[in-house]
Amino acid sequence: LFSKSKPASTCLFPARWVCQFYYFYSSSPSISMLLFIRPVKQIWRRARFLHSLANMAKFFLALFCVVALAVFGFANGYEKKGEIGIFELKRGDFSVKFTNWGATIVSLLVPDKHGKLDDVVLGYDSIQEYQNDTAYFGSIVGRVANRIGGAKFTLDGVLYKLIANEGNNTLHGGTRGFSDVVWKVTKYQKDGSSPQIVFSYRSFDGEEGFPGDLLVTATYTLIANNQLKLTMHAKALNKPTPVNLAQHTYWNLGGHNSGDILSNHLQIFGSRITVVDHNLIPTGKLEPVKGTPFDFLKPRMVGSRINKLPKGYDINYALDDGTREHKLKKAAVVHDKKSGRMLELSTNVPGVQLYTGNYIKDVKGKGGFVYQAHAALCLETQGFPDAVNHHNFPSTIVTPKKPYKHIMLFKFSTK
């Protein structure tokens, strides 16, 4: 009965005790039993003492680790909620908070023309509400943003059938798109010269019907005062697959609780739209916007012609000079004259979806404020919707040798 992890000198039953037991047992069983019981008790006490010391050491080590992690986490703005957390990036008065549920922007504080800070994105007070959200507040959507007609496509001669979650079509990646998963935080620097957080997610082959394993990262960086940069990468690990990521934040530059955005002035640097049918599925045609309700070539109020549309805006604009994949170009500018806040959005992708929150109704948001239709607008830079079914649209196919890169630059100012 020797311990395998210790040398013989520290064995539980020393050799002399074994010999004594054998000698006295042969002459007097009663004496031998007395001699045996005493060392056994000593051994038991010693073992319990050593075991207690080991447990105490393990306890204090675990306690130290927990305290250290808590101190580090709170110092860096991390609020742990199971495996889902809240993270903040801060540069001066400019503050952005995120959750790794959907790599979501949950708040963005920026000053108005008088220096007053307001949160200019719609959202909720708790992570659970984001998990129950159906409006994609602040999240990254994918694997393919927007709609895929008929929830199917053909790639390299193979027909792929997807999960339909909007009638017969697939919207924003399906029932469990990238907005409804936990992303891993791979880097986090709360403040300093370049506050940054990096989220990553690995999508498996067959997820929501899409082919191939896909590794996705979303990097948010405060690159200057009142400037937020988002860089999204995707790498196909083994098969070609469509990828079209979009950031789905709802913006209200007057403040999330300031009412509708119909008086905001909007300019979009796209002279054509991708025409859609009654289900908002692209027909494959592009038409000029000049002189139509979709014309925002020059700044005009969002609500100036919105009543000429059934519910509001939900359309993709083909950005002018949209073929410059490796250079940033202006996509849109929004100005709220009352607060003076302006948002200028630039990107490297060919399209931007304008959505005016048409289907928001009685949504209880931050601080108990109830959001209604047109409470905000979304500017989702993207590849063209349903591009996988329209060969005349810019390709959204990613291969192991052709990765995906999507940049969004948000510049906030006052005027």
Coordinates of C-alpha atoms in Angstrom, one line a residue:
L1 CA 0.0 0.0 0.0
F2 CA 2.4 2.7 -1.2
S3 CA 1.5 6.0 -2.7
K4 CA 2.3 6.0 -6.4
S5 CA 2.9 9.7 -6.4
K6 CA 5.4 9.7 -3.5
P7 CA 8.7 7.9 -2.7
A8 CA 8.8 5.0 -0.4
S9 CA 10.0 7.1 2.5
T10 CA 6.7 8.9 2.6
C11 CA 4.5 5.8 2.1
L12 CA 1.3 5.4 4.1
F13 CA 2.5 2.2 5.8
P14 CA 6.3 2.4 6.8
A15 CA 8.1 -0.9 6.6
R16 CA 8.8 -1.1 10.4
W17 CA 5.1 -1.1 11.1
V18 CA 4.5 -3.9 8.7
C19 CA 7.3 -6.0 10.3
Q20 CA 5.9 -5.3 13.8
F21 CA 2.5 -6.3 12.8
Y22 CA 3.7 -9.6 11.4
Y23 CA 5.9 -10.5 14.4
F24 CA 3.3 -9.8 17.1
Y25 CA 0.5 -11.3 15.2
S26 CA 2.3 -14.6 15.1
S27 CA 2.6 -14.6 19.0
S28 CA -0.3 -12.5 20.2
P29 CA -3.2 -11.3 18.0
S30 CA -4.4 -8.9 20.7
I31 CA -1.1 -7.2 21.1
S32 CA -0.6 -7.0 17.4
M33 CA -4.0 -5.4 16.9
L34 CA -3.2 -2.7 19.5
L35 CA 0.0 -1.9 17.7
F36 CA -1.8 -1.8 14.4
I37 CA -4.7 0.5 15.5
R38 CA -2.4 3.2 16.9
P39 CA -0.4 3.9 13.7
V40 CA -3.5 3.6 11.6
K41 CA -5.1 6.4 13.7
Q42 CA -1.9 8.5 13.3
I43 CA -1.9 7.9 9.6
W44 CA -5.6 8.9 9.3
R45 CA -5.1 12.1 11.3
R46 CA -2.0 12.9 9.3
A47 CA -3.8 12.3 6.0
R48 CA -6.8 14.4 7.1
F49 CA -4.5 17.2 8.1
L50 CA -2.6 17.1 4.9
H51 CA -5.9 16.9 2.9
S52 CA -7.2 19.9 4.8
L53 CA -4.1 21.9 4.0
A54 CA -4.4 20.9 0.4
N55 CA -8.0 21.9 0.2
M56 CA -7.2 25.2 2.0
A57 CA -4.5 25.9 -0.5
K58 CA -6.8 25.2 -3.4
F59 CA -9.6 27.3 -1.9
F60 CA -7.3 30.4 -1.4
L61 CA -5.9 29.9 -4.9
A62 CA -9.4 29.8 -6.4
L63 CA -10.4 32.8 -4.3
F64 CA -7.4 34.8 -5.5
C65 CA -8.2 33.9 -9.1
V66 CA -11.8 35.0 -8.7
V67 CA -10.9 38.3 -7.0
A68 CA -8.2 39.0 -9.6
L69 CA -10.6 38.3 -12.5
A70 CA -13.3 40.4 -10.9
V71 CA -10.9 43.3 -10.3
F72 CA -9.5 43.1 -13.8
G73 CA -13.0 42.8 -15.3
F74 CA -14.6 45.7 -13.5
A75 CA -11.5 47.8 -14.2
N76 CA -12.1 47.2 -17.8
G77 CA -15.8 47.8 -17.8
Y78 CA -16.9 44.2 -17.9
E79 CA -20.1 43.1 -16.3
K80 CA -20.3 39.3 -16.3
K81 CA -23.7 37.7 -16.8
G82 CA -23.0 34.0 -17.3
E83 CA -21.1 33.8 -20.5
I84 CA -22.6 37.0 -21.8
G85 CA -21.2 40.4 -20.8
I86 CA -21.4 44.1 -21.1
F87 CA -18.3 45.9 -22.4
E88 CA -17.5 49.6 -22.7
L89 CA -15.1 51.5 -25.0
K90 CA -14.5 55.1 -23.9
R91 CA -12.5 58.0 -25.3
G92 CA -13.2 61.3 -23.5
D93 CA -17.0 61.9 -23.5
F94 CA -17.5 59.4 -26.3
S95 CA -18.7 56.1 -24.9
V96 CA -19.9 53.0 -26.6
K97 CA -21.2 49.9 -24.9
F98 CA -21.6 46.4 -26.4
T99 CA -22.7 42.9 -25.5
N100 CA -21.2 39.7 -27.0
W101 CA -24.7 38.5 -27.6
G102 CA -24.8 39.2 -31.3
A103 CA -21.7 41.5 -31.1
T104 CA -24.3 44.2 -30.4
I105 CA -24.0 47.9 -29.8
V106 CA -26.2 48.6 -26.8
S107 CA -25.5 52.3 -26.2
L108 CA -23.6 55.2 -27.8
L109 CA -23.2 58.4 -25.9
V110 CA -22.2 61.5 -27.9
P111 CA -22.5 65.2 -27.2
D112 CA -24.9 67.6 -28.9
K113 CA -24.1 71.1 -30.0
H114 CA -24.4 72.3 -26.3
G115 CA -22.2 69.5 -25.0
K116 CA -25.0 67.5 -23.6
L117 CA -24.5 63.8 -23.8
D118 CA -27.3 61.5 -25.0
D119 CA -27.6 57.9 -25.9
V120 CA -28.4 57.9 -29.7
V121 CA -29.2 54.2 -30.3
L122 CA -32.4 52.3 -29.5
G123 CA -32.1 49.3 -27.2
Y124 CA -33.0 47.7 -23.9
D125 CA -32.1 47.7 -20.3
S126 CA -31.1 44.0 -19.9
I127 CA -29.3 41.3 -21.9
Q128 CA -32.4 39.1 -21.6
E129 CA -34.4 41.6 -23.6
Y130 CA -31.8 41.5 -26.3
Q131 CA -32.0 37.7 -26.3
N132 CA -35.8 38.0 -26.8
D133 CA -35.5 40.8 -29.4
T134 CA -37.0 40.4 -32.9
A135 CA -36.0 43.8 -34.3
Y136 CA -32.2 43.1 -34.4
F137 CA -31.4 46.1 -32.2
G138 CA -27.7 47.0 -32.6
S139 CA -26.6 43.5 -33.6
I140 CA -24.5 42.1 -36.4
V141 CA -26.6 40.1 -38.8
G142 CA -25.5 37.2 -41.0
R143 CA -24.3 34.8 -42.3
V144 CA -26.2 36.6 -45.0
A145 CA -27.9 39.9 -44.1
N146 CA -31.2 41.0 -45.7
R147 CA -33.3 38.5 -47.7
I148 CA -32.7 35.4 -49.7
G149 CA -35.6 34.7 -52.0
G150 CA -37.3 31.3 -51.6
A151 CA -34.8 30.5 -48.8
K152 CA -32.6 28.7 -51.3
F153 CA -29.7 29.2 -53.7
T154 CA -27.5 27.2 -56.0
L155 CA -23.7 27.3 -55.7
D156 CA -21.3 25.2 -57.8
G157 CA -24.2 23.1 -59.0
V158 CA -25.5 22.3 -55.5
L159 CA -28.9 23.4 -54.3
Y160 CA -28.9 24.7 -50.7
K161 CA -32.1 25.0 -48.9
L162 CA -32.1 27.4 -45.9
I163 CA -34.3 28.0 -42.9
A164 CA -37.1 30.2 -43.9
N165 CA -38.0 32.8 -41.2
E166 CA -39.9 35.4 -43.1
G167 CA -42.7 33.7 -45.0
N168 CA -40.9 31.6 -47.7
N169 CA -37.7 33.6 -47.5
T170 CA -34.7 33.8 -45.3
L171 CA -34.0 37.1 -43.4
H172 CA -30.7 38.0 -41.7
G173 CA -29.3 34.5 -41.7
G174 CA -32.3 32.5 -40.5
T175 CA -34.0 31.7 -37.2
R176 CA -30.6 31.6 -35.4
G177 CA -28.4 34.0 -37.3
F178 CA -25.3 35.8 -36.0
S179 CA -27.5 38.2 -34.1
D180 CA -28.7 35.3 -31.9
V181 CA -25.5 33.7 -30.8
V182 CA -22.8 34.3 -28.2
W183 CA -19.6 35.7 -29.7
K184 CA -16.3 35.2 -28.0
V185 CA -14.3 38.2 -26.9
T186 CA -10.8 37.7 -28.1
K187 CA -9.4 41.2 -27.3
Y188 CA -10.6 44.0 -25.1
Q189 CA -9.0 47.4 -24.3
K190 CA -11.5 49.7 -22.6
D191 CA -9.7 53.1 -23.0
G192 CA -6.3 54.6 -23.9
S193 CA -5.2 55.8 -27.3
S194 CA -7.0 53.1 -29.2
P195 CA -10.0 51.6 -27.3
Q196 CA -10.9 48.3 -29.0
I197 CA -13.0 45.1 -28.6
V198 CA -12.8 42.1 -30.9
F199 CA -15.6 39.6 -31.1
S200 CA -15.3 36.3 -32.9
Y201 CA -17.7 33.5 -33.9
R202 CA -17.3 30.2 -35.7
S203 CA -20.3 29.2 -37.8
F204 CA -20.4 25.5 -38.5
D205 CA -21.1 23.8 -41.8
G206 CA -24.8 23.5 -42.4
E207 CA -25.8 26.1 -39.8
E208 CA -29.2 27.5 -40.9
G209 CA -28.5 25.6 -44.2
F210 CA -25.4 27.4 -45.3
P211 CA -22.4 25.5 -46.6
G212 CA -19.0 25.4 -45.0
D213 CA -17.3 26.3 -41.7
L214 CA -16.8 30.0 -41.4
L215 CA -14.7 32.1 -38.9
V216 CA -16.0 35.6 -38.4
T217 CA -14.5 38.5 -36.4
A218 CA -16.0 41.9 -35.7
T219 CA -13.6 44.6 -34.4
Y220 CA -14.9 47.8 -32.9
T221 CA -12.3 50.6 -32.4
L222 CA -12.6 54.2 -31.3
I223 CA -10.0 55.6 -33.7
A224 CA -10.5 59.3 -32.8
N225 CA -12.7 61.6 -30.8
N226 CA -16.3 60.7 -31.7
Q227 CA -15.3 58.2 -34.4
L228 CA -16.2 54.5 -34.3
K229 CA -14.7 52.0 -36.8
L230 CA -16.1 48.6 -37.4
T231 CA -14.1 46.0 -39.4
M232 CA -15.8 42.7 -40.1
H233 CA -13.8 39.7 -41.5
A234 CA -14.9 36.3 -42.5
K235 CA -12.8 33.4 -43.7
A236 CA -14.3 30.3 -45.3
L237 CA -12.4 27.3 -43.8
N238 CA -13.4 24.5 -46.2
K239 CA -16.1 25.4 -48.7
P240 CA -17.3 28.4 -50.8
T241 CA -20.2 30.1 -49.1
P242 CA -22.2 33.4 -49.4
V243 CA -21.3 36.0 -46.8
N244 CA -23.0 39.4 -46.4
L245 CA -22.7 40.9 -42.9
A246 CA -24.5 44.0 -41.7
Q247 CA -24.5 46.2 -38.6
H248 CA -28.2 46.7 -37.6
T249 CA -28.1 49.7 -35.1
Y250 CA -31.1 51.9 -35.0
W251 CA -30.0 55.6 -34.9
N252 CA -31.9 58.5 -33.4
L253 CA -29.5 61.5 -33.2
G254 CA -31.9 63.4 -31.0
G255 CA -31.6 60.7 -28.4
H256 CA -33.2 57.2 -28.2
N257 CA -36.2 58.6 -26.3
S258 CA -36.7 61.8 -28.4
G259 CA -39.5 60.6 -30.6
D260 CA -39.4 59.9 -34.4
I261 CA -36.7 60.7 -36.9
L262 CA -38.9 62.1 -39.6
S263 CA -37.4 65.6 -39.3
N264 CA -33.9 64.3 -39.6
H265 CA -32.1 65.4 -42.8
L266 CA -30.6 62.5 -44.8
Q267 CA -28.3 62.3 -47.7
I268 CA -27.4 59.0 -49.4
F269 CA -24.6 58.7 -51.9
G270 CA -26.4 56.3 -54.1
S271 CA -28.2 57.2 -57.3
R272 CA -29.9 53.8 -57.9
I273 CA -31.8 51.3 -55.8
T274 CA -32.2 47.5 -56.2
V275 CA -35.9 47.1 -57.2
V276 CA -37.9 44.7 -55.0
D277 CA -41.2 42.9 -55.2
H278 CA -44.1 42.9 -52.7
N279 CA -42.1 40.6 -50.4
L280 CA -39.0 42.9 -50.6
I281 CA -37.1 40.4 -52.7
P282 CA -34.9 42.0 -55.4
T283 CA -36.1 41.5 -58.9
G284 CA -32.5 41.8 -60.3
K285 CA -33.2 45.3 -61.7
L286 CA -31.6 48.6 -60.7
E287 CA -33.5 51.9 -61.2
P288 CA -32.5 55.5 -60.7
V289 CA -33.8 57.4 -57.7
K290 CA -33.8 60.9 -59.1
G291 CA -37.3 62.5 -58.7
T292 CA -38.7 59.6 -56.8
P293 CA -39.5 59.3 -53.1
F294 CA -36.2 57.4 -52.8
D295 CA -34.2 60.4 -53.9
F296 CA -31.8 61.5 -51.1
L297 CA -29.0 62.6 -53.5
K298 CA -29.3 66.0 -51.8
P299 CA -30.1 66.3 -48.1
R300 CA -33.8 66.2 -47.4
M301 CA -36.1 65.4 -44.4
V302 CA -36.7 61.7 -44.0
G303 CA -40.4 62.3 -43.6
S304 CA -40.8 64.7 -46.6
R305 CA -42.1 61.9 -48.9
I306 CA -42.4 58.9 -46.7
N307 CA -46.2 58.9 -47.0
K308 CA -45.9 58.0 -50.6
L309 CA -44.6 54.6 -49.5
P310 CA -46.8 51.9 -47.9
K311 CA -45.0 51.8 -44.5
G312 CA -41.7 53.7 -45.0
Y313 CA -38.3 53.0 -46.3
D314 CA -36.8 49.5 -46.5
I315 CA -34.6 49.5 -49.6
N316 CA -31.0 49.0 -50.7
Y317 CA -29.1 51.8 -52.5
A318 CA -26.3 51.0 -54.9
L319 CA -23.6 53.4 -53.8
D320 CA -21.9 55.5 -56.4
D321 CA -18.4 54.3 -57.1
G322 CA -19.4 51.2 -55.3
T323 CA -16.8 49.1 -57.1
R324 CA -14.0 50.5 -55.0
E325 CA -13.8 47.5 -52.6
H326 CA -10.5 48.5 -50.9
K327 CA -11.3 52.2 -50.4
L328 CA -13.8 53.9 -48.2
K329 CA -16.5 56.0 -49.7
K330 CA -19.3 58.0 -48.2
A331 CA -22.5 56.1 -47.9
A332 CA -24.8 58.5 -46.0
V333 CA -25.0 61.6 -43.8
V334 CA -27.7 62.2 -41.2
H335 CA -28.3 65.5 -39.4
D336 CA -30.6 66.2 -36.5
K337 CA -31.0 70.0 -36.5
K338 CA -32.5 70.2 -33.1
S339 CA -29.5 68.6 -31.3
G340 CA -27.0 69.6 -34.0
R341 CA -25.7 66.1 -34.1
M342 CA -24.5 64.7 -37.4
L343 CA -23.5 61.2 -38.4
E344 CA -21.3 60.5 -41.5
L345 CA -21.1 56.9 -42.6
S346 CA -18.4 55.6 -44.9
T347 CA -17.8 52.0 -46.1
N348 CA -16.0 49.8 -48.6
V349 CA -19.0 47.7 -49.7
P350 CA -21.3 48.4 -52.6
G351 CA -24.7 49.0 -50.9
V352 CA -26.5 50.5 -48.0
Q353 CA -30.0 49.6 -46.7
L354 CA -32.2 52.4 -45.5
Y355 CA -34.7 51.2 -43.0
T356 CA -37.0 53.6 -41.0
G357 CA -38.2 51.2 -38.3
N358 CA -41.5 50.6 -40.0
Y359 CA -42.5 47.6 -38.0
I360 CA -41.6 48.9 -34.5
K361 CA -44.7 49.1 -32.4
D362 CA -45.1 49.4 -28.6
V363 CA -41.5 48.2 -28.0
K364 CA -40.5 48.8 -24.4
G365 CA -36.9 50.1 -24.5
K366 CA -34.4 51.7 -22.3
G367 CA -35.7 53.4 -19.2
G368 CA -39.2 52.1 -19.9
F369 CA -39.5 54.4 -23.0
V370 CA -41.8 52.9 -25.6
Y371 CA -40.6 52.9 -29.2
Q372 CA -43.0 53.3 -32.1
A373 CA -42.7 53.2 -35.9
H374 CA -40.0 55.6 -37.3
A375 CA -38.4 55.9 -33.8
A376 CA -35.0 55.5 -35.5
L377 CA -33.4 54.7 -38.8
C378 CA -30.9 52.0 -39.8
L379 CA -28.1 52.5 -42.3
E380 CA -26.9 49.0 -43.0
T381 CA -23.9 48.9 -45.4
Q382 CA -23.9 45.6 -47.2
G383 CA -23.6 43.6 -50.4
F384 CA -26.7 43.6 -52.5
P385 CA -29.6 41.6 -51.1
D386 CA -30.2 38.2 -52.6
A387 CA -27.0 38.6 -54.6
V388 CA -26.5 34.8 -54.5
N389 CA -29.6 34.5 -56.8
H390 CA -28.7 37.4 -59.1
H391 CA -25.5 37.0 -61.1
N392 CA -25.6 40.6 -62.3
F393 CA -25.2 41.8 -58.7
P394 CA -21.7 42.0 -57.1
S395 CA -20.7 38.6 -55.8
T396 CA -21.0 37.8 -52.1
I397 CA -19.3 34.4 -52.4
V398 CA -16.4 33.8 -50.1
T399 CA -13.9 31.0 -50.6
P400 CA -10.9 29.7 -48.6
K401 CA -8.7 31.8 -50.9
K402 CA -11.0 34.8 -51.1
P403 CA -11.8 36.1 -47.6
Y404 CA -14.4 38.8 -46.7
K405 CA -13.7 42.3 -45.4
H406 CA -16.3 44.9 -44.6
I407 CA -15.5 48.3 -43.0
M408 CA -17.8 50.8 -41.5
L409 CA -16.7 54.2 -40.3
F410 CA -19.1 56.3 -38.1
K411 CA -18.0 59.9 -37.7
F412 CA -20.1 62.0 -35.2
S413 CA -20.0 65.8 -35.1
T414 CA -22.2 68.8 -34.5
K415 CA -23.4 71.6 -36.7

